[in-house]
PDB file of C-alpha atoms and ligand atoms in Angstrom:
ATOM      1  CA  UNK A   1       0.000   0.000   0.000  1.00  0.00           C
ATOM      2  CA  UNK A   2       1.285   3.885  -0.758  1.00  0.00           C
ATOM      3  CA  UNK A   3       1.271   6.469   1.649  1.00  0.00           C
ATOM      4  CA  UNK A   4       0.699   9.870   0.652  1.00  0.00           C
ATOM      5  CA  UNK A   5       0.526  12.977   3.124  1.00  0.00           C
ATOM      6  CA  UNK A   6      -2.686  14.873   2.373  1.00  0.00           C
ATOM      7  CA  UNK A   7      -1.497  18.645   3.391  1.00  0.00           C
ATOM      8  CA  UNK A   8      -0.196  21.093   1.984  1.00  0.00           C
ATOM      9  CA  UNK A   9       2.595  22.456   5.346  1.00  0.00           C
ATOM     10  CA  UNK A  10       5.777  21.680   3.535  1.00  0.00           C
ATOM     11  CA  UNK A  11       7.179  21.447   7.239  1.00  0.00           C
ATOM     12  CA  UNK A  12       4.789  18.494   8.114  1.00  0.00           C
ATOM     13  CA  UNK A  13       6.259  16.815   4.878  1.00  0.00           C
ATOM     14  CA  UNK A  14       9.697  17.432   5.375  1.00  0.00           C
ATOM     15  CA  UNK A  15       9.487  15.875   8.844  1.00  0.00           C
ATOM     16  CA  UNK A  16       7.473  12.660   7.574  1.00  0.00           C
ATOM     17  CA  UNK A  17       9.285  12.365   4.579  1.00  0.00           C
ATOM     18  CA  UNK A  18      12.334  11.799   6.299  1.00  0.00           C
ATOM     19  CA  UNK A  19      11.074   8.413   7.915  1.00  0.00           C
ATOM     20  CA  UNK A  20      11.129   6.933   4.106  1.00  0.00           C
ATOM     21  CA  UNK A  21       7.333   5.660   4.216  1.00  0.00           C
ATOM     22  CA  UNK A  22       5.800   8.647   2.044  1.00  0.00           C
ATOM     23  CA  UNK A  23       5.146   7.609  -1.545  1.00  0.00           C
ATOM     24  CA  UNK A  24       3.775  11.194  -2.061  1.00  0.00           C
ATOM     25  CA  UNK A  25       1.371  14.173  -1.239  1.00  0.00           C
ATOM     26  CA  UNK A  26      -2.146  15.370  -2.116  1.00  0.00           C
ATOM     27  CA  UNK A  27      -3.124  19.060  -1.908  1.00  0.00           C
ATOM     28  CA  UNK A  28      -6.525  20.585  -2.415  1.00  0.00           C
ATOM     29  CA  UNK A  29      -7.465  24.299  -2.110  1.00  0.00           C
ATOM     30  CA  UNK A  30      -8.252  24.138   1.190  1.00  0.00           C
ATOM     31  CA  UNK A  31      -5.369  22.961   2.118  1.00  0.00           C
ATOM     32  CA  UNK A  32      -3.294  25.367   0.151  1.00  0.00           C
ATOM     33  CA  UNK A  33      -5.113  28.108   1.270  1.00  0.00           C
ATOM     34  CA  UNK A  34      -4.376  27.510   4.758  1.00  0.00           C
ATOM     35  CA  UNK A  35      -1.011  28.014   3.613  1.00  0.00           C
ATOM     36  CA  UNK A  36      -0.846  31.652   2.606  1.00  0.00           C
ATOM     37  CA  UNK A  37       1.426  31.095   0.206  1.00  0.00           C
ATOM     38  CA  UNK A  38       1.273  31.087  -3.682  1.00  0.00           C
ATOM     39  CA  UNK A  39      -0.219  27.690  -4.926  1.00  0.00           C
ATOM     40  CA  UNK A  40       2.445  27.374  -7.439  1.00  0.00           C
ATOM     41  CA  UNK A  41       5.297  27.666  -5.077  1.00  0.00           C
ATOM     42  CA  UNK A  42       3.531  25.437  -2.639  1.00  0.00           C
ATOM     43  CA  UNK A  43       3.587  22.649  -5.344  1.00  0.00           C
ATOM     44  CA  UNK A  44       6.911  23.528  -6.568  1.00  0.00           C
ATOM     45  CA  UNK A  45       8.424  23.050  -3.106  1.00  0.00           C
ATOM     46  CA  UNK A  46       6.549  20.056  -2.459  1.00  0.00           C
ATOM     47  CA  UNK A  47       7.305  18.479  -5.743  1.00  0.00           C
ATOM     48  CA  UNK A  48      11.120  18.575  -4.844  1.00  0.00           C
ATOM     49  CA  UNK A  49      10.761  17.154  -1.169  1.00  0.00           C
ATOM     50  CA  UNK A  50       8.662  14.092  -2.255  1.00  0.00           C
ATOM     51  CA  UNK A  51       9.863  12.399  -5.641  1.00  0.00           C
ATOM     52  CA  UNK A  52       6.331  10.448  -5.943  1.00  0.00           C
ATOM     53  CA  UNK A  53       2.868  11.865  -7.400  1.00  0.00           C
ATOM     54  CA  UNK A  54       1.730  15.560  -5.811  1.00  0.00           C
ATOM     55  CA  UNK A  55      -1.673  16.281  -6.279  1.00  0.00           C
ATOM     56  CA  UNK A  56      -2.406  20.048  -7.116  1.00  0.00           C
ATOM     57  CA  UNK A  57      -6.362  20.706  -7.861  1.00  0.00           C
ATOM     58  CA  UNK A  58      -7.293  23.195 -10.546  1.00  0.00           C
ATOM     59  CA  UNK A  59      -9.544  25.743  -9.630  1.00  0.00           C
ATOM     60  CA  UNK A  60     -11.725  26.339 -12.881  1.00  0.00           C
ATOM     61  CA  UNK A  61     -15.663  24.266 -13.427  1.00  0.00           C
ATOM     62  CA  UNK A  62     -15.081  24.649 -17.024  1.00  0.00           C
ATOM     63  CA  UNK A  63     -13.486  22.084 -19.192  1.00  0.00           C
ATOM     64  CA  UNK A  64     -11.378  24.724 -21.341  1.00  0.00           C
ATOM     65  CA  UNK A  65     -10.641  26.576 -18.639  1.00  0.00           C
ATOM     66  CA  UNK A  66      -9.678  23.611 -16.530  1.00  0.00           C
ATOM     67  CA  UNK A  67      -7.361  22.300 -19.115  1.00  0.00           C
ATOM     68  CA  UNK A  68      -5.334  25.423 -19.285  1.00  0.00           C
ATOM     69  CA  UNK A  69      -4.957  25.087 -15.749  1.00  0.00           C
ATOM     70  CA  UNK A  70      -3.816  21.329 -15.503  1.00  0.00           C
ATOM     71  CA  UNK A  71      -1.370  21.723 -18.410  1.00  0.00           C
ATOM     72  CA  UNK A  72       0.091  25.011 -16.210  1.00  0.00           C
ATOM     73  CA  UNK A  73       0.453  22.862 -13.358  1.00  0.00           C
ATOM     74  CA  UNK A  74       1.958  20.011 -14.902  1.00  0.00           C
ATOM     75  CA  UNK A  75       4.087  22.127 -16.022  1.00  0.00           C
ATOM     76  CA  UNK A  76       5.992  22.627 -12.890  1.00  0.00           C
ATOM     77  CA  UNK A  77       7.224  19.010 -12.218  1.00  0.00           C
ATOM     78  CA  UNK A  78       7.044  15.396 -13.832  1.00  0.00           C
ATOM     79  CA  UNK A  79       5.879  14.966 -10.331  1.00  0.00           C
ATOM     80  CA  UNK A  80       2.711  16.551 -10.292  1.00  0.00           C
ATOM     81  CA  UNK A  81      -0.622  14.535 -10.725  1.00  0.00           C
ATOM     82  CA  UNK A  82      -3.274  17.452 -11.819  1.00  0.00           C
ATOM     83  CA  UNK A  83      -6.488  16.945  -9.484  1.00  0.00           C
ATOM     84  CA  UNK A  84      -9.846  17.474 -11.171  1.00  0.00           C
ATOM     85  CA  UNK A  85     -13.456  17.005  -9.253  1.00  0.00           C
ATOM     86  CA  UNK A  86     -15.838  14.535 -10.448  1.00  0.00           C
ATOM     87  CA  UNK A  87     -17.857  16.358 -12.929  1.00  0.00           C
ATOM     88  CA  UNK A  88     -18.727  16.110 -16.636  1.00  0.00           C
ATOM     89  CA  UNK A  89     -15.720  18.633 -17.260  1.00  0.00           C
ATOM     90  CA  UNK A  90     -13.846  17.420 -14.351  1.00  0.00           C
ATOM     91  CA  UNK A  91     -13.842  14.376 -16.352  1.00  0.00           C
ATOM     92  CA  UNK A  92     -13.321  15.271 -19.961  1.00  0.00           C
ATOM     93  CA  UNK A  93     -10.372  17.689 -18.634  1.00  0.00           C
ATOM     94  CA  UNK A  94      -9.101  14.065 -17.045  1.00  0.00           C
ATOM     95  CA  UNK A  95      -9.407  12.393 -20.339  1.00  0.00           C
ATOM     96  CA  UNK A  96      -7.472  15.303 -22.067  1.00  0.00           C
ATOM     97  CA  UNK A  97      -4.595  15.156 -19.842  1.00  0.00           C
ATOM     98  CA  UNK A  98      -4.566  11.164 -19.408  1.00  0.00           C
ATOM     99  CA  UNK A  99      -4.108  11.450 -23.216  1.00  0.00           C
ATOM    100  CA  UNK A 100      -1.237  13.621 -23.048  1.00  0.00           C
ATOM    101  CA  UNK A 101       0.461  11.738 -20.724  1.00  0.00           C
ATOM    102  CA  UNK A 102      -0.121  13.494 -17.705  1.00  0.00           C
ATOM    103  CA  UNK A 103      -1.283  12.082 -14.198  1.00  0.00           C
ATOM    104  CA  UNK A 104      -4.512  12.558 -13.428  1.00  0.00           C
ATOM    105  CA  UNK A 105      -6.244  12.582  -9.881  1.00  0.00           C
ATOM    106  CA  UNK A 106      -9.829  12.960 -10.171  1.00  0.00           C
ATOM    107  CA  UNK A 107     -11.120  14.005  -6.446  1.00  0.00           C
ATOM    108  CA  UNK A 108     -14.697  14.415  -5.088  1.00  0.00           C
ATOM    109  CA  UNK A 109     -15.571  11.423  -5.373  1.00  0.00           C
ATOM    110  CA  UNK A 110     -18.889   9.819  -3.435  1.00  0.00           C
ATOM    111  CA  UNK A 111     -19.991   6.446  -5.260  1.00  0.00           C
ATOM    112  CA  UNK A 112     -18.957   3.799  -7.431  1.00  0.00           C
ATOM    113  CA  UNK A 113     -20.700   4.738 -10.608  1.00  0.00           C
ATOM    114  CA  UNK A 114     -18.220   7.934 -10.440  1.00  0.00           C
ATOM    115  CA  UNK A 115     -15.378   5.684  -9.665  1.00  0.00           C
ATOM    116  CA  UNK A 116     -16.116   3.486 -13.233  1.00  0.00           C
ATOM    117  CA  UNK A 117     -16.701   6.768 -15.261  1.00  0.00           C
ATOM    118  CA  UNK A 118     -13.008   8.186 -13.763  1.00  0.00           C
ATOM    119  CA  UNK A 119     -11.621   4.721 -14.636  1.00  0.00           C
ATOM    120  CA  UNK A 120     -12.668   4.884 -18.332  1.00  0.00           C
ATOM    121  CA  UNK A 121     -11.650   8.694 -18.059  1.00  0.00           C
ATOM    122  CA  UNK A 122      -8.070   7.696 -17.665  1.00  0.00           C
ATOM    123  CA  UNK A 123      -7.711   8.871 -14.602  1.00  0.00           C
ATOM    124  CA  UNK A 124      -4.514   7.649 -12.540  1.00  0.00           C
ATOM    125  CA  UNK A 125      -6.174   8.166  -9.133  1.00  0.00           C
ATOM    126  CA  UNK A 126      -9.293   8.000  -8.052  1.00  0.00           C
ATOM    127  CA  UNK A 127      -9.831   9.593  -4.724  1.00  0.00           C
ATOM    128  CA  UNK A 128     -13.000   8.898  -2.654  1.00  0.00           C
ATOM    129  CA  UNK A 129     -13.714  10.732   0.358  1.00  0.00           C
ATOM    130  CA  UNK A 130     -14.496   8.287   3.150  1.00  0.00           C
ATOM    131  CA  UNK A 131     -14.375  10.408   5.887  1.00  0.00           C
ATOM    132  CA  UNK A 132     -16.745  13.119   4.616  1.00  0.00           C
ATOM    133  CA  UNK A 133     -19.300   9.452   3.788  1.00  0.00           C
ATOM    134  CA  UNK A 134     -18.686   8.720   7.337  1.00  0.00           C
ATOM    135  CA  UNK A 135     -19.826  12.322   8.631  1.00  0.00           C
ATOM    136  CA  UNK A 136     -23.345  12.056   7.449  1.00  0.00           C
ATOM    137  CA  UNK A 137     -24.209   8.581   8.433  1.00  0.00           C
ATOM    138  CA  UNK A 138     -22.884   6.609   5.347  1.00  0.00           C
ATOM    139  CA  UNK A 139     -20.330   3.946   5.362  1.00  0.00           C
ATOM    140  CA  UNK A 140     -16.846   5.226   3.218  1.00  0.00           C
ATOM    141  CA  UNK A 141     -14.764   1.903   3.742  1.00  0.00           C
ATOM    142  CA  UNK A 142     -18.164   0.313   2.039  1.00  0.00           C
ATOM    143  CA  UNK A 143     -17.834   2.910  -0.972  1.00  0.00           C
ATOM    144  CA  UNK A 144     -13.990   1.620  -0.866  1.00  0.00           C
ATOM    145  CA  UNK A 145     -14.751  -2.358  -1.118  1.00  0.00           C
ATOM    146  CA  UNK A 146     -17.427  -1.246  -4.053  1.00  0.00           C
ATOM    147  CA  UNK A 147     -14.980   0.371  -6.021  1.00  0.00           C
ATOM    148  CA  UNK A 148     -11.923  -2.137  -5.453  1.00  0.00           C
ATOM    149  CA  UNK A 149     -14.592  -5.179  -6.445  1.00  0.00           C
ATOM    150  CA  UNK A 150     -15.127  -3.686  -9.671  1.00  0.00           C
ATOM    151  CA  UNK A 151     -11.983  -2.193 -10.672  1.00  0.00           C
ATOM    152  CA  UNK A 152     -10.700  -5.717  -9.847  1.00  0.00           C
ATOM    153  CA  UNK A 153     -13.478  -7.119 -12.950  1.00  0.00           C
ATOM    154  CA  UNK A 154     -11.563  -4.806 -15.605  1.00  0.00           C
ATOM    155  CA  UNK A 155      -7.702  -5.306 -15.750  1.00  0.00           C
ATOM    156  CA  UNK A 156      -7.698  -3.097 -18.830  1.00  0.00           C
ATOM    157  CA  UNK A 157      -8.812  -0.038 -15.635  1.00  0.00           C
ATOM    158  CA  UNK A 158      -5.106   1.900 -14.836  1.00  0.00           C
ATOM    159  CA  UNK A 159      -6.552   3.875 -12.420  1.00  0.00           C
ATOM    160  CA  UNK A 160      -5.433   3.304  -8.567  1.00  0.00           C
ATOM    161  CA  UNK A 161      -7.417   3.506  -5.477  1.00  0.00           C
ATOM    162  CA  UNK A 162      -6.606   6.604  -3.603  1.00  0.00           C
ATOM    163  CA  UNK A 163      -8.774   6.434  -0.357  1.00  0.00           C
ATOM    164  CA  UNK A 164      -9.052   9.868   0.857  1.00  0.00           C
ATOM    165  CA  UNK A 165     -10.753  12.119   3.674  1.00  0.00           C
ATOM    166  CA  UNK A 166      -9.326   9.460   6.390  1.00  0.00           C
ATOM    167  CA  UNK A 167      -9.831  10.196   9.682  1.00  0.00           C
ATOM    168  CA  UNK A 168      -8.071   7.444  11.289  1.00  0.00           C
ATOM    169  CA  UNK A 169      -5.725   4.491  11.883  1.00  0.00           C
ATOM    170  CA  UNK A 170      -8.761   1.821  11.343  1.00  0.00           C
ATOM    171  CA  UNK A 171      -9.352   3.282   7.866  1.00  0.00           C
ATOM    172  CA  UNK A 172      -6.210   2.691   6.898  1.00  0.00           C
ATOM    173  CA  UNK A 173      -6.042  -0.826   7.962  1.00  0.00           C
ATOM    174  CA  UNK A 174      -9.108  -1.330   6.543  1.00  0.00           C
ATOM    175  CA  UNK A 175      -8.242  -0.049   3.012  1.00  0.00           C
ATOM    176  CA  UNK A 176      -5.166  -2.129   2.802  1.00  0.00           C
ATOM    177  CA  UNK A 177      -7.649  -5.557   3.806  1.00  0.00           C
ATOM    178  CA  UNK A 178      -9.873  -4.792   0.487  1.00  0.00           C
ATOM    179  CA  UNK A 179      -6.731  -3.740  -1.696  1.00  0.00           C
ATOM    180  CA  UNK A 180      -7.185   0.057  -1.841  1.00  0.00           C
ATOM    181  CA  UNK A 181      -3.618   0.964  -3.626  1.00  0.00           C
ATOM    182  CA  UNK A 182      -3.118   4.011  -1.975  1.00  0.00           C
ATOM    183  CA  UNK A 183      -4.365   5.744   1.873  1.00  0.00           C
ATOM    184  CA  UNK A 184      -3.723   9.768   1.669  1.00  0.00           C
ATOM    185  CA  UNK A 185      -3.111  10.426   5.825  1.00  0.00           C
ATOM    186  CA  UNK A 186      -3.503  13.584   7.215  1.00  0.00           C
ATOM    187  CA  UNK A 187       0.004  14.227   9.210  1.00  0.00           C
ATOM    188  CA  UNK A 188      -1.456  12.924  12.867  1.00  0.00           C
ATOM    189  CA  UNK A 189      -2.949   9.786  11.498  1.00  0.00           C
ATOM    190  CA  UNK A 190       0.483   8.895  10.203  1.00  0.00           C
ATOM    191  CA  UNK A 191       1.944   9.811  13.370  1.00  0.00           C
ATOM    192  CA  UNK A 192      -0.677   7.569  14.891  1.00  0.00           C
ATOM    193  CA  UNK A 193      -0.352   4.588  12.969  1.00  0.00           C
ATOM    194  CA  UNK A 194       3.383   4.312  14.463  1.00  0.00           C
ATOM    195  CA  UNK A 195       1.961   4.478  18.421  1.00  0.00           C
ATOM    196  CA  UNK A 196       1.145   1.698  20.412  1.00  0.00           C
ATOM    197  CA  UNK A 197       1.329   1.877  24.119  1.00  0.00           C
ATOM    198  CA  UNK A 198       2.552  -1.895  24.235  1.00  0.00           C
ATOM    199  CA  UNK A 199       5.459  -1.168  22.178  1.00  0.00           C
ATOM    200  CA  UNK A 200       6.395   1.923  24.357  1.00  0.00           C
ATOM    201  CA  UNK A 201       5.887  -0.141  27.444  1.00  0.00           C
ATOM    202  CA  UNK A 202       7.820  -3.052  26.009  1.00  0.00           C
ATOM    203  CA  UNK A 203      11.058  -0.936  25.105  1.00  0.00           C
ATOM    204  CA  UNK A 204      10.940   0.730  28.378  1.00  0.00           C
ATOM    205  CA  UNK A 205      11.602  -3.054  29.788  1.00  0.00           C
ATOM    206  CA  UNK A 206      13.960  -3.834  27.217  1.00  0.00           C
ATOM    207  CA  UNK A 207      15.986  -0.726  28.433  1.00  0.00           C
ATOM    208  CA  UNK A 208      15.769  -0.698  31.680  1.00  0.00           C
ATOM    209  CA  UNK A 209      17.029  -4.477  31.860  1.00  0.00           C
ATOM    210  CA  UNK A 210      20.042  -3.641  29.506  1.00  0.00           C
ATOM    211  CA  UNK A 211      21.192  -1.149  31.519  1.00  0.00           C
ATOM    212  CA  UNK A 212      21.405  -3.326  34.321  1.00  0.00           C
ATOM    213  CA  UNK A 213      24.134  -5.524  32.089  1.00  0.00           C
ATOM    214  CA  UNK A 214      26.588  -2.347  32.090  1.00  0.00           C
ATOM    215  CA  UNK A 215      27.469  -2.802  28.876  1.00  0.00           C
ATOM    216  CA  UNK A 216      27.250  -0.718  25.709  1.00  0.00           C
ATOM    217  CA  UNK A 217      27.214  -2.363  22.061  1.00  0.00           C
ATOM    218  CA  UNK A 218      29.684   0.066  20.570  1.00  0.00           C
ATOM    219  CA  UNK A 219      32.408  -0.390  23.437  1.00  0.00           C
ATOM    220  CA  UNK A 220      33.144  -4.171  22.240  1.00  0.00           C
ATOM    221  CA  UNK A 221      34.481  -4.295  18.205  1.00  0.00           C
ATOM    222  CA  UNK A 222      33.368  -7.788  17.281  1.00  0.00           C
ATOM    223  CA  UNK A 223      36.695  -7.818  15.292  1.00  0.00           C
ATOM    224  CA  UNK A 224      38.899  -7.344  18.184  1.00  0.00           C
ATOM    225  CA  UNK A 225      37.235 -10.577  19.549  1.00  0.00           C
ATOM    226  CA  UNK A 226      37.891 -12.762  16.575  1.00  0.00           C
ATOM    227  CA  UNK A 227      41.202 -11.554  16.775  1.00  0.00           C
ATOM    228  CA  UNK A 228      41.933 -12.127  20.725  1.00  0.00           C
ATOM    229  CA  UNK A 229      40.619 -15.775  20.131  1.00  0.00           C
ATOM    230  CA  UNK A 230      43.136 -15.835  17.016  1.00  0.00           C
TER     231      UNK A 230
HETATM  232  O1  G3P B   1      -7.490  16.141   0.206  1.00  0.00           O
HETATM  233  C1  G3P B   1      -8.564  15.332  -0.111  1.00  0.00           C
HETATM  234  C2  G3P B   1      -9.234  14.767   1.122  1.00  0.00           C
HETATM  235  O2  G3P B   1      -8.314  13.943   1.797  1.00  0.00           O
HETATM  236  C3  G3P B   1      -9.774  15.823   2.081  1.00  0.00           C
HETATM  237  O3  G3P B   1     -10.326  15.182   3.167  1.00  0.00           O
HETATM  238  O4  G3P B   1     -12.524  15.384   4.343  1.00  0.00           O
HETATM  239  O5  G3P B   1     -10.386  15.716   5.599  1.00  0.00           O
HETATM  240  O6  G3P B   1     -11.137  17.464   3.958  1.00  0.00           O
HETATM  241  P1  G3P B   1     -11.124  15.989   4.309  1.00  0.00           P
END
């Protein structure tokens, strides 16, 4: 499974990026509005700290309009993966850009016919919001097993399961049991998914009954010993 970071604080992704588990980032204009900073030197920034996709939405409804502004914004890495919502123009603007090469993340999305119309639109991602499902009494991680059944029916589908909007460690694990391809975790759920009370009490054992032996690994060079015994 890929882990993407789903913010746009290029300090939040420099700090998780270093731990080598983030496969890449998604942005929306929320998120890059709580920035303050200009969108295209958000992206640019964030293209160069994290080598895998990085989702940056275009802000048009129109399909002209929102081609313009996916070809300007995959303009500014090989990186990026131009986000379009699940419309009629959302979708022809994904078919466009597929054609041309270009990643395609097509966002906003709330039910499996959507997810099949992305899929024949090309799109590389398809991101559906689980979370927001969750808010109003729906069931997201249902939405999720939908979509992976029936992308599973049609190998000739390229597009990837990008399960968005998570709110928590259990959707994660969740995802990964049906085969989503990708989770997009907001900074603390990452953060979360390493913590487990067992494992801190567990080390705090380990450590306090090693420092009862005295010793420290570095003080004895194995090679020394091979060559005392000759
Ligand atoms: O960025 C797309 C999606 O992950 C947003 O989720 O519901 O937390 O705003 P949400």
């Amino acid at each position: 499974m890929k882990f993407f970071i789903d913010t746009a604080d290029t300090k939040d992704i420099r700090e998780l990026a270093s731990s080598g588990l983030v496969d890449g980032v998604t942005t929306n204009p929320s998120l890059v509005a709580k920035t303050g900073r200009k969108f295209v030197d958000v992206v640019a920034e964030i293209c160069a700290i994290v080598p895998g996709p990085v989702s940056a939405e275009v802000a048009a409804t129109d399909f002209d309009t929102m081609l313009k502004e996916g070809r300007r914004l995959a303009r500014i890495a090989k990186n990026v993966a131009v986000k379009v919502p699940l419309t009629v123009d959302g979708l022809k603007t994904c078919k466009a850009l597929s054609s041309d090469g270009v990643m395609v993340n097509v966002t906003l999305c709330f039910s499996a016919a959507q997810a099949i119309l992305a899929a024949k639109a090309g799109a590389s991602f398809i991101s559906p919001f689980v979370g927001r499902l969750d808010d109003v009494g729906a069931s997201g991680m249902a939405l999720i097993q939908e979509i992976c059944t029936i992308y599973r029916q049609y190998p000739a589908f390229k597009t990837e399961v990008l399960v968005a909007s998570i709110r928590n460690p259990t959707h994660v694990v969740d995802a990964a049991k049906m085969g989503a391809h990708v989770a997009t975790l907001p900074p603390n759920v990452l953060r979360q998914l390493y913590a487990h009370p067992l494992t801190d009490k567990g080390l705090a054992a380990f450590l306090t009954d090693w420092a009862k032996t005295g010793q420290s690994i570095l003080d004895d060079q194995p090679e020394e010993r091979v060559a005392k015994a000759g």
